[in-house]
């Protein structure tokens, strides 16, 4: 099997590596070492995982099917530690939601103190001791696997913590580790790079380099280190093939512990080129192409989720484009879908959403699909270009400002509650934080004094939450539910005063799971009163996910054709599958609308049965009525 898989991917692996590293005198040694690493890890791969490899070789579209549902959480915030995941009621909750994919937020051993929510990794081969041990992870992976759930874990490729052994040895001046990072004797080159780099955390970690005065064996040398994110996160030097080798070895080690989706963190930053933003350089795609080939050889059941929060045009190549088609990421976050959802909701207009999603994204992507989501642990960057805004008659700057204002609630009439993040006075850029429910208006609704008004506002918020979930469940890709969203958890403001989290505003959308609320929601399912908001959302989300599984047209391989509905408050797309087409409609406004029956028939609708509610829809005067924030799937 190893030999066959090696031959299958030989060209993908070495074709790329030779172009990246072939000029180096140590290239032949590197190739030998890499081949040995692949073989050794294959030899160590447990039998049941080899079966999984075989199964996935035979069903290579498993992750594109409509039965996939993802769930994302921090281990401690879910239920204490790794063992806590396996409590029967916790597993039952995942099963009720139909979860087939679980992303454990960073779980490898981070540095002590601030660690960027675990993204500052000190040791890739150990588990965060607060969560348990590597044996626990292996056990959790195998229990989940038995239940048909794939385990996704983070693999941070762009940087390690400065306390990682490689960094500690580099700091002491030890070869070859000094070549594992970007280390400079003076600030000459750093300053030249800075001219074109952007700042990721302008507030909390300005600049992209950090000066240290304690380098070398005697701790008395001054050096500048590339630190794109926080000071404690040192960028790895991927121009060095031995870094590639180390990370492949780590990836396969984790794959052999049972991780079958690797979330490759911050991949856009992996290659540096003077005079550029040092994001999404062509070499990044070559590395990721080769990396995919490496895991495909020694752990064929593993797929890669690429985290590249970049502009639409820049994002698609992470799923494989040009020579990398079908060879790079199996999954990539659909950041634009998320941004456009919140933008359309605020504007009560889907024109920009239709333009961006219809123009910049190919209808279908071979051998890959999106990870769709409404919220995650990170902020929302209002990545809307001036030219896209202009295409629909908006000013980019004004619209981005509007969104940032709207989602703090400052904009008059906004029902949202959130906060600003990394306001950059120089560029006018501001990002937003907040949980799905708070951004969708639930927090504000619960504060309304007058009963009928409160009830009305709550209903609207619930509708907006379910609208979003119906969108990510049908658009194409694995919908990733963010823990707590299924019970409409609000912003957690305690995080802003807790010294451990106060420094980073993103923690307000990372609450601790409220299991009492889950239990109450289950008890109250079916009740319609105010106290049952969580029940309504839980029932609604669960229903949406069940219905998704019943619609094979939502397979990731089928196109998503963005349509131009006659009413620009509606976002719509068709999913043409061989046997039938499904047309999905989303009213992004609080208005009652109608859609012409003829327009629907022209786009292939013949059966006026809503696949989502599983009920017939009646046309009145040949018009389909759309209630505020309604969502309908028609075959
Ligand atoms: C990714 C993570 C984010 C983290 C950054 C640096 O973008 O999602 O939380 O801060 O990488 O590791």
Short mmCIF file of C-alpha atoms in Angstrom, two decimals, residues 47 84 100 122 134 256 275 278 286 310 315 374 388 437 470 473 496 528 538 542 554-555 577 593 599 606 610 614:
data_model
loop_
_atom_site.label_atom_id
_atom_site.label_comp_id
_atom_site.label_asym_id
_atom_site.label_seq_id
_atom_site.Cartn_x
_atom_site.Cartn_y
_atom_site.Cartn_z
CA UNK A 47 -4.16 -0.87 11.87
CA UNK A 84 -15.17 15.43 29.52
CA UNK A 100 -19.83 14.04 11.95
CA UNK A 122 5.46 25.05 22.53
CA UNK A 134 -1.77 12.42 24.16
CA UNK A 256 -1.33 8.45 13.76
CA UNK A 275 8.24 44.23 -1.73
CA UNK A 278 4.09 38.40 2.15
CA UNK A 286 3.60 24.82 -3.82
CA UNK A 310 -7.94 36.61 2.62
CA UNK A 315 -8.83 32.43 -1.26
CA UNK A 374 -21.41 32.08 10.62
CA UNK A 388 -16.83 45.31 -5.19
CA UNK A 437 -26.88 35.47 18.77
CA UNK A 470 -29.97 27.49 6.70
CA UNK A 473 -26.14 24.23 5.55
CA UNK A 496 -13.10 41.29 29.33
CA UNK A 528 -43.28 29.09 22.15
CA UNK A 538 -31.80 24.39 19.19
CA UNK A 542 -31.15 20.65 14.58
CA UNK A 554 -26.05 19.68 -1.40
CA UNK A 555 -23.02 17.50 -2.17
CA UNK A 577 -27.24 18.06 -9.37
CA UNK A 593 -41.60 39.99 -0.18
CA UNK A 599 -38.76 33.31 -12.36
CA UNK A 606 -40.97 22.35 -10.61
CA UNK A 610 -40.01 23.41 0.66
CA UNK A 614 -40.71 19.79 4.45
#
